[in-house]
Amino acid sequence: MNLDAALAAAAAIAGVCTGVIAMLAFRWSERDQARPTRSSLHTDAVLPPGVDTVLSVLRSSAVVLDEADAVVKASSAAYALGLVRGGKLAVEPMLQMARDTRRDGEIRQVELDLPRRGTGRGDALAVSARVAPLGSRLVLLLVEDLTEARRIEAVRRDFVANVSHELKTPVGALSLLSEAVMDASDDPEAVTRFAGRMQVEATRLTNLVQELIDLSRVQNDDPLEDAEPVRVDELVAEAIDRCRHQAGTKQITMAAGGTADLRVWGNRGQLAAALGNLVENAVNYSSARTRVGIAARRVSAPGGDLIELAVTDQGIGISERDRERVFERFYRVDPARSRATGGTGLGLSIVKHVVASHGGEVSVWSAEGQGSTFTLRLPEAGAGRDRDRERDRARNARDRHHPLIGPDDREPDDREDDETHPDETYPDESLSARPTRQVLP
């Protein structure tokens, strides 16, 4: 009995000790968890009041660093640019700027070129970095992406240089020809010859200025504000009439097919100019006694049917190297030939802007010595009209819930769009499929 009692007492004492040890361990664990750690210091709580809210609405990429150069706060844009990796600032020049600013408190700014993440391209990402102290312990880094601004500035600079060069050529020619006319005042035949050359240069200068005006208009105006159903056969007839004289001079045959009962949705004047530019290029760059064809068809697309217009020639063709650049302003595949044909290098750029502003696209197929096919894809009248109405309804719905815009503040046309209007119907006869690239006899 005494042995059993001793064993029971020992077991009881062991159980009490185990319970005490477990409770002490639990209390120690709770206190250890409550103790601030290095990682817990790097939370939003260490930021001054309101800073987190301000950083969340900035368009710039924002990074906040503590005294150990650890990232306390970083915006999603900073991660997207690759500035922050593994909780550290990954750009060494920016990190050095942050350390210098933390040391002397001065605001610093620098522009850098960073490699793009995840691309094998050699182009760099242009950024502007600004570092400023944030309180006594933190440093704020703001990074602005300047890549698109740099690209636009380069395009503008090139455009100004190209315009200056293109205007200088005919103006200089007119100046020289006028001097020649004055020197040859006693020679009627020479005066007539020089006057004819002056007329050619003046026409070239007029065409260049007009195309600059057209390009500016299609870039700044919204063609869908005055959109209407436009008959494709009328656009084709107008384009052919525009080039009939040049084609007749070179004995080029122009043929059209598949254009009946097709309508596109857009601005008639801009669409006519775009198609006319394509047909004019086809005629100018085709050899004598060849054919230029214009074909149209309806194609199905997820957002609605499209009208496909293809202009095919049997001209000199375009090399693969030049194919991607033919829609650039002032770009010429063959500058010498372009000057002989009177081209300004703006026609295809105008085509691209017109088609893009109408919600379509333009593409080119070409082979050197075999000719080219330029294809326009534009929304059909019904599909384009429905898309515009849907856009207007969405805009009206947004305006009705806008705190500063009420239902009565909208334009009269917008309020009318809230009502249900019966759709107009157009002939929709099925057409036999025609290939985009047509081989003309």
Short mmCIF file of C-alpha atoms in Angstrom, two decimals:
data_model
loop_
_atom_site.label_atom_id
_atom_site.label_comp_id
_atom_site.label_asym_id
_atom_site.label_seq_id
_atom_site.Cartn_x
_atom_site.Cartn_y
_atom_site.Cartn_z
CA MET A 1 0.00 0.00 0.00
CA ASN A 2 2.79 2.39 0.88
CA LEU A 3 4.43 1.66 -2.47
CA ASP A 4 1.20 2.37 -4.39
CA ALA A 5 0.66 5.59 -2.47
CA ALA A 6 4.20 6.72 -3.24
CA LEU A 7 3.76 6.02 -6.94
CA ALA A 8 0.45 7.91 -6.98
CA ALA A 9 2.00 10.88 -5.21
CA ALA A 10 4.92 10.93 -7.64
CA ALA A 11 2.57 10.80 -10.61
CA ALA A 12 0.54 13.66 -9.18
CA ILE A 13 3.63 15.79 -8.65
CA ALA A 14 4.82 15.04 -12.20
CA GLY A 15 1.45 16.05 -13.63
CA VAL A 16 1.46 19.32 -11.71
CA CYS A 17 4.98 20.11 -12.90
CA THR A 18 4.03 19.33 -16.51
CA GLY A 19 1.02 21.63 -16.30
CA VAL A 20 3.09 24.46 -14.82
CA ILE A 21 5.75 24.07 -17.50
CA ALA A 22 3.12 24.04 -20.28
CA MET A 23 1.47 27.20 -18.94
CA LEU A 24 4.81 28.99 -18.64
CA ALA A 25 5.69 27.99 -22.20
CA PHE A 26 2.31 29.26 -23.44
CA ARG A 27 2.74 32.60 -21.66
CA TRP A 28 6.29 32.92 -22.99
CA SER A 29 5.07 32.23 -26.52
CA GLU A 30 2.36 34.88 -26.25
CA ARG A 31 4.82 37.45 -24.96
CA ASP A 32 7.31 36.55 -27.68
CA GLN A 33 4.64 36.96 -30.35
CA ALA A 34 3.61 40.32 -28.94
CA ARG A 35 7.20 41.57 -28.95
CA PRO A 36 7.90 43.76 -32.05
CA THR A 37 10.21 42.08 -34.53
CA ARG A 38 12.26 43.39 -37.46
CA SER A 39 9.65 42.21 -39.92
CA SER A 40 6.76 43.66 -37.95
CA LEU A 41 8.40 47.08 -38.04
CA HIS A 42 8.15 47.06 -41.86
CA THR A 43 4.40 47.54 -42.01
CA ASP A 44 2.12 50.36 -42.87
CA ALA A 45 1.93 51.32 -39.18
CA VAL A 46 5.39 52.95 -39.31
CA LEU A 47 4.31 55.34 -42.06
CA PRO A 48 3.23 58.84 -41.01
CA PRO A 49 -0.56 59.32 -40.95
CA GLY A 50 -2.03 59.88 -44.42
CA VAL A 51 1.10 58.91 -46.34
CA ASP A 52 -0.27 55.49 -47.29
CA THR A 53 -3.42 57.09 -48.75
CA VAL A 54 -1.41 59.66 -50.71
CA LEU A 55 0.91 57.02 -52.17
CA SER A 56 -2.03 54.89 -53.29
CA VAL A 57 -3.39 57.65 -55.57
CA LEU A 58 -0.08 58.75 -57.11
CA ARG A 59 0.48 57.89 -60.76
CA SER A 60 4.22 57.60 -60.14
CA SER A 61 5.81 54.42 -58.83
CA ALA A 62 6.38 54.93 -55.09
CA VAL A 63 8.81 53.15 -52.76
CA VAL A 64 9.41 53.92 -49.05
CA LEU A 65 12.69 52.74 -47.51
CA ASP A 66 13.65 52.54 -43.84
CA GLU A 67 17.07 53.21 -42.25
CA ALA A 68 18.23 49.69 -43.20
CA ASP A 69 17.28 50.15 -46.89
CA ALA A 70 14.42 47.68 -46.50
CA VAL A 71 11.21 48.38 -48.41
CA VAL A 72 8.47 49.52 -46.04
CA LYS A 73 5.91 50.34 -48.73
CA ALA A 74 5.90 49.92 -52.50
CA SER A 75 3.16 50.55 -55.05
CA SER A 76 2.12 47.94 -57.59
CA ALA A 77 3.63 50.08 -60.36
CA ALA A 78 7.02 49.83 -58.63
CA TYR A 79 6.83 46.05 -58.76
CA ALA A 80 5.68 46.16 -62.39
CA LEU A 81 8.71 48.25 -63.37
CA GLY A 82 11.01 45.83 -61.54
CA LEU A 83 12.19 48.41 -59.00
CA VAL A 84 11.48 46.16 -56.00
CA ARG A 85 12.54 42.52 -55.78
CA GLY A 86 12.62 40.37 -52.66
CA GLY A 87 11.78 43.27 -50.37
CA LYS A 88 14.77 45.29 -51.59
CA LEU A 89 15.24 48.15 -54.03
CA ALA A 90 16.78 46.48 -57.07
CA VAL A 91 18.20 49.56 -58.83
CA GLU A 92 21.62 50.41 -57.41
CA PRO A 93 21.76 54.09 -58.52
CA MET A 94 18.39 54.74 -56.85
CA LEU A 95 19.53 52.93 -53.71
CA GLN A 96 22.66 55.09 -53.54
CA MET A 97 20.52 58.21 -53.98
CA ALA A 98 18.33 57.09 -51.08
CA ARG A 99 21.38 56.59 -48.83
CA ASP A 100 22.77 60.03 -49.72
CA THR A 101 19.42 61.67 -49.05
CA ARG A 102 19.09 59.87 -45.71
CA ARG A 103 22.54 61.15 -44.75
CA ASP A 104 22.19 64.86 -45.64
CA GLY A 105 18.41 65.32 -46.07
CA GLU A 106 18.70 66.82 -49.58
CA ILE A 107 16.17 66.08 -52.33
CA ARG A 108 17.75 64.45 -55.39
CA GLN A 109 16.50 63.77 -58.92
CA VAL A 110 18.03 61.88 -61.83
CA GLU A 111 16.96 60.36 -65.15
CA LEU A 112 17.97 56.77 -65.84
CA ASP A 113 17.65 54.17 -68.58
CA LEU A 114 16.65 50.79 -67.15
CA PRO A 115 16.55 47.45 -68.99
CA ARG A 116 13.06 46.13 -69.67
CA ARG A 117 12.02 43.10 -67.65
CA GLY A 118 11.16 39.89 -69.45
CA THR A 119 12.06 41.10 -72.95
CA GLY A 120 14.97 40.27 -75.14
CA ARG A 121 14.83 43.65 -76.83
CA GLY A 122 17.69 46.04 -76.48
CA ASP A 123 15.53 49.11 -75.91
CA ALA A 124 15.58 50.61 -72.41
CA LEU A 125 12.97 52.01 -70.06
CA ALA A 126 13.46 55.75 -69.53
CA VAL A 127 12.54 56.85 -65.99
CA SER A 128 12.89 59.92 -63.80
CA ALA A 129 13.67 59.17 -60.13
CA ARG A 130 13.18 61.65 -57.29
CA VAL A 131 14.25 60.92 -53.69
CA ALA A 132 13.16 62.93 -50.63
CA PRO A 133 13.28 62.39 -46.85
CA LEU A 134 10.04 61.24 -45.24
CA GLY A 135 10.24 62.01 -41.55
CA SER A 136 13.40 61.30 -39.57
CA ARG A 137 13.85 57.61 -40.50
CA LEU A 138 12.21 57.00 -43.86
CA VAL A 139 13.07 57.93 -47.45
CA LEU A 140 10.51 58.31 -50.26
CA LEU A 141 11.39 57.38 -53.85
CA LEU A 142 9.09 58.45 -56.71
CA VAL A 143 9.78 57.08 -60.20
CA GLU A 144 8.05 58.37 -63.34
CA ASP A 145 8.05 56.36 -66.57
CA LEU A 146 9.20 58.67 -69.37
CA THR A 147 9.40 56.05 -72.13
CA GLU A 148 6.22 57.05 -73.95
CA ALA A 149 6.97 60.77 -73.55
CA ARG A 150 10.43 60.21 -75.03
CA ARG A 151 8.92 58.28 -77.95
CA ILE A 152 6.37 61.01 -78.65
CA GLU A 153 9.08 63.66 -78.46
CA ALA A 154 11.21 61.71 -80.94
CA VAL A 155 8.24 61.36 -83.30
CA ARG A 156 7.52 65.09 -83.04
CA ARG A 157 11.17 65.97 -83.63
CA ASP A 158 11.40 63.70 -86.66
CA PHE A 159 8.12 65.05 -87.98
CA VAL A 160 9.30 68.66 -87.76
CA ALA A 161 12.60 67.75 -89.44
CA ASN A 162 10.84 65.87 -92.23
CA VAL A 163 8.31 68.64 -92.82
CA SER A 164 11.08 71.23 -92.97
CA HIS A 165 12.99 69.13 -95.48
CA GLU A 166 9.94 68.42 -97.64
CA LEU A 167 8.91 72.08 -97.70
CA LYS A 168 12.43 73.27 -98.37
CA THR A 169 12.78 71.25 -101.58
CA PRO A 170 9.89 72.76 -103.62
CA VAL A 171 10.40 76.23 -102.13
CA GLY A 172 14.07 76.16 -103.11
CA ALA A 173 13.18 74.91 -106.57
CA LEU A 174 10.65 77.75 -107.03
CA SER A 175 13.26 80.28 -105.97
CA LEU A 176 15.83 78.99 -108.46
CA LEU A 177 13.27 78.74 -111.26
CA SER A 178 12.08 82.30 -110.69
CA GLU A 179 15.67 83.52 -110.99
CA ALA A 180 16.05 81.51 -114.18
CA VAL A 181 12.90 83.09 -115.61
CA MET A 182 14.23 86.56 -114.83
CA ASP A 183 17.58 85.80 -116.49
CA ALA A 184 15.87 84.32 -119.56
CA SER A 185 13.36 87.12 -120.02
CA ASP A 186 14.53 87.61 -123.61
CA ASP A 187 14.06 83.91 -124.47
CA PRO A 188 10.33 83.04 -124.68
CA GLU A 189 11.01 79.34 -125.08
CA ALA A 190 13.13 79.20 -121.92
CA VAL A 191 10.55 81.22 -119.99
CA THR A 192 7.85 78.77 -121.02
CA ARG A 193 9.96 75.80 -119.98
CA PHE A 194 10.88 77.30 -116.60
CA ALA A 195 7.30 78.39 -115.96
CA GLY A 196 6.13 74.82 -116.55
CA ARG A 197 8.65 73.57 -114.00
CA MET A 198 7.46 76.22 -111.55
CA GLN A 199 3.91 75.00 -111.97
CA VAL A 200 4.99 71.42 -111.20
CA GLU A 201 6.81 72.47 -108.02
CA ALA A 202 3.92 74.69 -106.94
CA THR A 203 1.51 71.78 -107.38
CA ARG A 204 3.80 69.56 -105.36
CA LEU A 205 3.99 72.15 -102.59
CA THR A 206 0.21 72.55 -102.59
CA ASN A 207 -0.30 68.79 -102.32
CA LEU A 208 2.14 68.57 -99.43
CA VAL A 209 0.43 71.35 -97.48
CA GLN A 210 -3.00 69.85 -98.16
CA GLU A 211 -1.91 66.42 -96.94
CA LEU A 212 -0.43 67.96 -93.79
CA ILE A 213 -3.80 69.60 -93.17
CA ASP A 214 -5.60 66.31 -93.83
CA LEU A 215 -3.28 64.43 -91.46
CA SER A 216 -3.81 67.00 -88.72
CA ARG A 217 -7.58 66.82 -89.21
CA VAL A 218 -7.83 63.03 -88.99
CA GLN A 219 -5.65 63.04 -85.87
CA ASN A 220 -7.65 65.68 -84.01
CA ASP A 221 -11.22 65.09 -85.12
CA ASP A 222 -13.55 62.31 -84.03
CA PRO A 223 -14.95 60.95 -87.30
CA LEU A 224 -17.71 59.02 -85.55
CA GLU A 225 -19.37 62.24 -84.37
CA ASP A 226 -20.69 62.67 -87.93
CA ALA A 227 -20.83 58.96 -88.76
CA GLU A 228 -23.38 57.63 -91.22
CA PRO A 229 -23.90 54.56 -93.39
CA VAL A 230 -21.64 54.97 -96.46
CA ARG A 231 -22.14 52.90 -99.60
CA VAL A 232 -18.98 51.05 -100.58
CA ASP A 233 -19.72 51.22 -104.31
CA GLU A 234 -19.89 55.02 -104.09
CA LEU A 235 -16.51 55.17 -102.30
CA VAL A 236 -14.97 52.93 -104.95
CA ALA A 237 -16.44 54.97 -107.81
CA GLU A 238 -15.10 58.18 -106.29
CA ALA A 239 -11.63 56.68 -105.85
CA ILE A 240 -11.57 55.46 -109.47
CA ASP A 241 -12.69 58.86 -110.79
CA ARG A 242 -9.95 60.50 -108.77
CA CYS A 243 -7.25 58.46 -110.55
CA ARG A 244 -8.86 58.02 -113.95
CA HIS A 245 -6.62 60.56 -115.70
CA GLN A 246 -3.35 59.13 -114.30
CA ALA A 247 -4.48 55.59 -115.11
CA GLY A 248 -5.44 56.58 -118.66
CA THR A 249 -2.07 58.20 -119.24
CA LYS A 250 -0.31 54.94 -118.29
CA GLN A 251 -2.93 52.74 -119.97
CA ILE A 252 -3.74 51.09 -116.64
CA THR A 253 -7.07 49.25 -116.44
CA MET A 254 -9.03 49.72 -113.20
CA ALA A 255 -11.65 47.13 -112.23
CA ALA A 256 -13.97 46.81 -109.21
CA GLY A 257 -16.09 43.93 -107.95
CA GLY A 258 -18.19 42.78 -105.01
CA THR A 259 -19.09 46.27 -103.86
CA ALA A 260 -22.87 46.12 -104.35
CA ASP A 261 -25.15 46.36 -101.29
CA LEU A 262 -22.27 46.89 -98.85
CA ARG A 263 -22.15 49.78 -96.40
CA VAL A 264 -19.58 50.88 -93.84
CA TRP A 265 -20.13 53.09 -90.81
CA GLY A 266 -18.11 56.29 -90.61
CA ASN A 267 -17.25 59.70 -92.00
CA ARG A 268 -17.76 59.71 -95.74
CA GLY A 269 -15.11 62.31 -96.52
CA GLN A 270 -12.35 60.61 -94.54
CA LEU A 271 -13.18 57.16 -95.87
CA ALA A 272 -13.17 58.44 -99.44
CA ALA A 273 -9.78 60.09 -98.87
CA ALA A 274 -8.29 56.90 -97.40
CA LEU A 275 -9.49 54.64 -100.23
CA GLY A 276 -8.51 57.27 -102.80
CA ASN A 277 -4.96 57.36 -101.43
CA LEU A 278 -4.64 53.60 -101.79
CA VAL A 279 -5.92 53.58 -105.37
CA GLU A 280 -3.73 56.53 -106.28
CA ASN A 281 -0.65 54.77 -104.88
CA ALA A 282 -1.56 51.62 -106.81
CA VAL A 283 -1.73 53.59 -110.06
CA ASN A 284 1.43 55.62 -109.40
CA TYR A 285 3.57 52.60 -108.54
CA SER A 286 2.27 50.33 -111.31
CA SER A 287 3.89 49.87 -114.67
CA ALA A 288 2.15 50.86 -117.88
CA ARG A 289 -0.51 48.56 -119.34
CA THR A 290 -1.19 46.70 -116.06
CA ARG A 291 -4.34 46.36 -113.94
CA VAL A 292 -5.50 47.76 -110.60
CA GLY A 293 -8.34 45.94 -108.87
CA ILE A 294 -10.65 46.94 -106.01
CA ALA A 295 -12.57 44.10 -104.36
CA ALA A 296 -14.97 44.17 -101.40
CA ARG A 297 -16.61 41.51 -99.28
CA ARG A 298 -18.29 40.98 -95.92
CA VAL A 299 -16.38 38.96 -93.29
CA SER A 300 -17.55 37.72 -89.92
CA ALA A 301 -15.87 38.95 -86.73
CA PRO A 302 -16.58 38.50 -83.00
CA GLY A 303 -17.66 42.13 -82.53
CA GLY A 304 -19.82 42.23 -85.65
CA ASP A 305 -19.42 41.86 -89.39
CA LEU A 306 -16.65 43.77 -91.12
CA ILE A 307 -16.36 45.08 -94.66
CA GLU A 308 -13.07 44.18 -96.27
CA LEU A 309 -11.79 46.40 -99.07
CA ALA A 310 -8.71 45.21 -100.98
CA VAL A 311 -6.76 47.32 -103.49
CA THR A 312 -4.47 45.14 -105.63
CA ASP A 313 -1.85 46.29 -108.14
CA GLN A 314 0.79 44.68 -110.33
CA GLY A 315 3.46 47.21 -109.52
CA ILE A 316 7.01 47.11 -108.19
CA GLY A 317 6.04 45.59 -104.83
CA ILE A 318 7.45 46.25 -101.37
CA SER A 319 10.34 44.41 -99.75
CA GLU A 320 9.84 42.67 -96.43
CA ARG A 321 12.21 45.13 -94.77
CA ASP A 322 10.10 48.12 -95.84
CA ARG A 323 6.69 46.53 -95.32
CA GLU A 324 6.46 47.41 -91.62
CA ARG A 325 7.39 51.04 -92.19
CA VAL A 326 5.28 52.05 -95.16
CA PHE A 327 2.63 53.58 -92.87
CA GLU A 328 5.12 55.92 -91.20
CA ARG A 329 4.99 59.60 -92.04
CA PHE A 330 7.22 60.64 -94.94
CA TYR A 331 8.62 57.13 -95.31
CA ARG A 332 9.29 56.18 -98.93
CA VAL A 333 10.28 52.76 -100.21
CA ASP A 334 12.06 54.36 -103.16
CA PRO A 335 12.60 58.11 -102.60
CA ALA A 336 13.74 58.73 -106.16
CA ARG A 337 10.67 57.04 -107.64
CA SER A 338 8.37 58.76 -105.14
CA ARG A 339 9.60 62.17 -106.20
CA ALA A 340 9.03 61.23 -109.82
CA THR A 341 5.43 60.29 -109.02
CA GLY A 342 4.86 63.41 -106.92
CA GLY A 343 4.27 61.52 -103.68
CA THR A 344 4.64 63.24 -100.31
CA GLY A 345 5.04 60.17 -98.10
CA LEU A 346 1.92 61.05 -96.06
CA GLY A 347 -0.78 59.16 -97.97
CA LEU A 348 -0.47 55.82 -96.17
CA SER A 349 -0.09 57.56 -92.81
CA ILE A 350 -3.44 59.27 -93.41
CA VAL A 351 -4.95 55.90 -94.36
CA LYS A 352 -3.73 54.34 -91.12
CA HIS A 353 -5.15 57.13 -88.94
CA VAL A 354 -8.51 57.15 -90.72
CA VAL A 355 -8.97 53.40 -90.43
CA ALA A 356 -7.86 53.33 -86.77
CA SER A 357 -10.24 56.16 -85.83
CA HIS A 358 -13.09 54.20 -87.45
CA GLY A 359 -12.36 51.12 -85.36
CA GLY A 360 -10.80 49.18 -88.22
CA GLU A 361 -7.36 48.09 -89.37
CA VAL A 362 -5.20 48.15 -92.47
CA SER A 363 -2.71 45.52 -93.63
CA VAL A 364 -0.46 44.96 -96.62
CA TRP A 365 0.64 41.94 -98.63
CA SER A 366 3.40 42.44 -101.14
CA ALA A 367 6.18 40.73 -103.04
CA GLU A 368 8.87 42.50 -105.00
CA GLY A 369 8.13 42.45 -108.69
CA GLN A 370 4.65 40.95 -108.21
CA GLY A 371 2.67 43.87 -106.81
CA SER A 372 0.91 44.70 -103.56
CA THR A 373 -2.48 44.33 -101.90
CA PHE A 374 -3.59 46.84 -99.26
CA THR A 375 -6.61 45.65 -97.28
CA LEU A 376 -8.94 47.82 -95.21
CA ARG A 377 -11.25 46.22 -92.63
CA LEU A 378 -14.00 48.54 -91.43
CA PRO A 379 -17.14 47.98 -89.31
CA GLU A 380 -20.25 47.34 -91.35
CA ALA A 381 -22.95 49.99 -91.09
CA GLY A 382 -25.24 48.02 -88.77
CA ALA A 383 -22.44 46.76 -86.51
CA GLY A 384 -20.76 50.15 -86.30
CA ARG A 385 -24.02 51.94 -85.56
CA ASP A 386 -24.87 49.49 -82.78
CA ARG A 387 -21.41 49.87 -81.27
CA ASP A 388 -21.72 53.67 -81.25
CA ARG A 389 -25.14 53.50 -79.61
CA GLU A 390 -23.84 51.10 -76.99
CA ARG A 391 -20.97 53.46 -76.26
CA ASP A 392 -23.36 56.41 -75.94
CA ARG A 393 -25.67 54.47 -73.63
CA ALA A 394 -22.73 53.55 -71.40
CA ARG A 395 -21.62 57.15 -71.32
CA ASN A 396 -25.13 58.34 -70.44
CA ALA A 397 -25.40 55.75 -67.67
CA ARG A 398 -22.09 56.94 -66.27
CA ASP A 399 -23.19 60.57 -66.45
CA ARG A 400 -26.44 59.82 -64.60
CA HIS A 401 -24.43 58.48 -61.65
CA HIS A 402 -21.79 61.19 -61.80
CA PRO A 403 -21.96 63.52 -58.77
CA LEU A 404 -21.51 66.62 -60.95
CA ILE A 405 -23.56 65.63 -64.01
CA GLY A 406 -27.28 65.10 -63.88
CA PRO A 407 -29.62 63.61 -66.47
CA ASP A 408 -30.66 67.09 -67.65
CA ASP A 409 -27.04 68.23 -68.15
CA ARG A 410 -26.47 65.92 -71.11
CA GLU A 411 -26.75 66.92 -74.72
CA PRO A 412 -30.21 66.56 -76.32
CA ASP A 413 -28.92 63.82 -78.65
CA ASP A 414 -27.63 61.86 -75.64
CA ARG A 415 -31.03 61.98 -73.93
CA GLU A 416 -32.73 60.77 -77.07
CA ASP A 417 -30.42 57.75 -77.19
CA ASP A 418 -31.93 56.51 -73.92
CA GLU A 419 -35.08 55.65 -75.84
CA THR A 420 -35.35 52.54 -77.92
CA HIS A 421 -35.25 53.31 -81.63
CA PRO A 422 -36.06 50.78 -84.29
CA ASP A 423 -32.95 49.76 -86.15
CA GLU A 424 -32.72 50.60 -89.80
CA THR A 425 -32.45 47.63 -92.06
CA TYR A 426 -30.07 47.26 -94.95
CA PRO A 427 -29.80 44.62 -97.59
CA ASP A 428 -27.70 41.75 -96.31
CA GLU A 429 -27.38 39.41 -99.23
CA SER A 430 -24.83 36.66 -98.91
CA LEU A 431 -21.78 37.17 -101.08
CA SER A 432 -19.47 34.54 -102.36
CA ALA A 433 -16.15 34.60 -100.55
CA ARG A 434 -13.36 36.29 -102.43
CA PRO A 435 -9.69 36.02 -101.50
CA THR A 436 -8.04 39.16 -100.18
CA ARG A 437 -5.16 38.74 -102.60
CA GLN A 438 -6.63 38.61 -106.09
CA VAL A 439 -4.59 37.72 -109.14
CA LEU A 440 -5.72 39.92 -111.96
CA PRO A 441 -5.20 38.80 -115.54
#
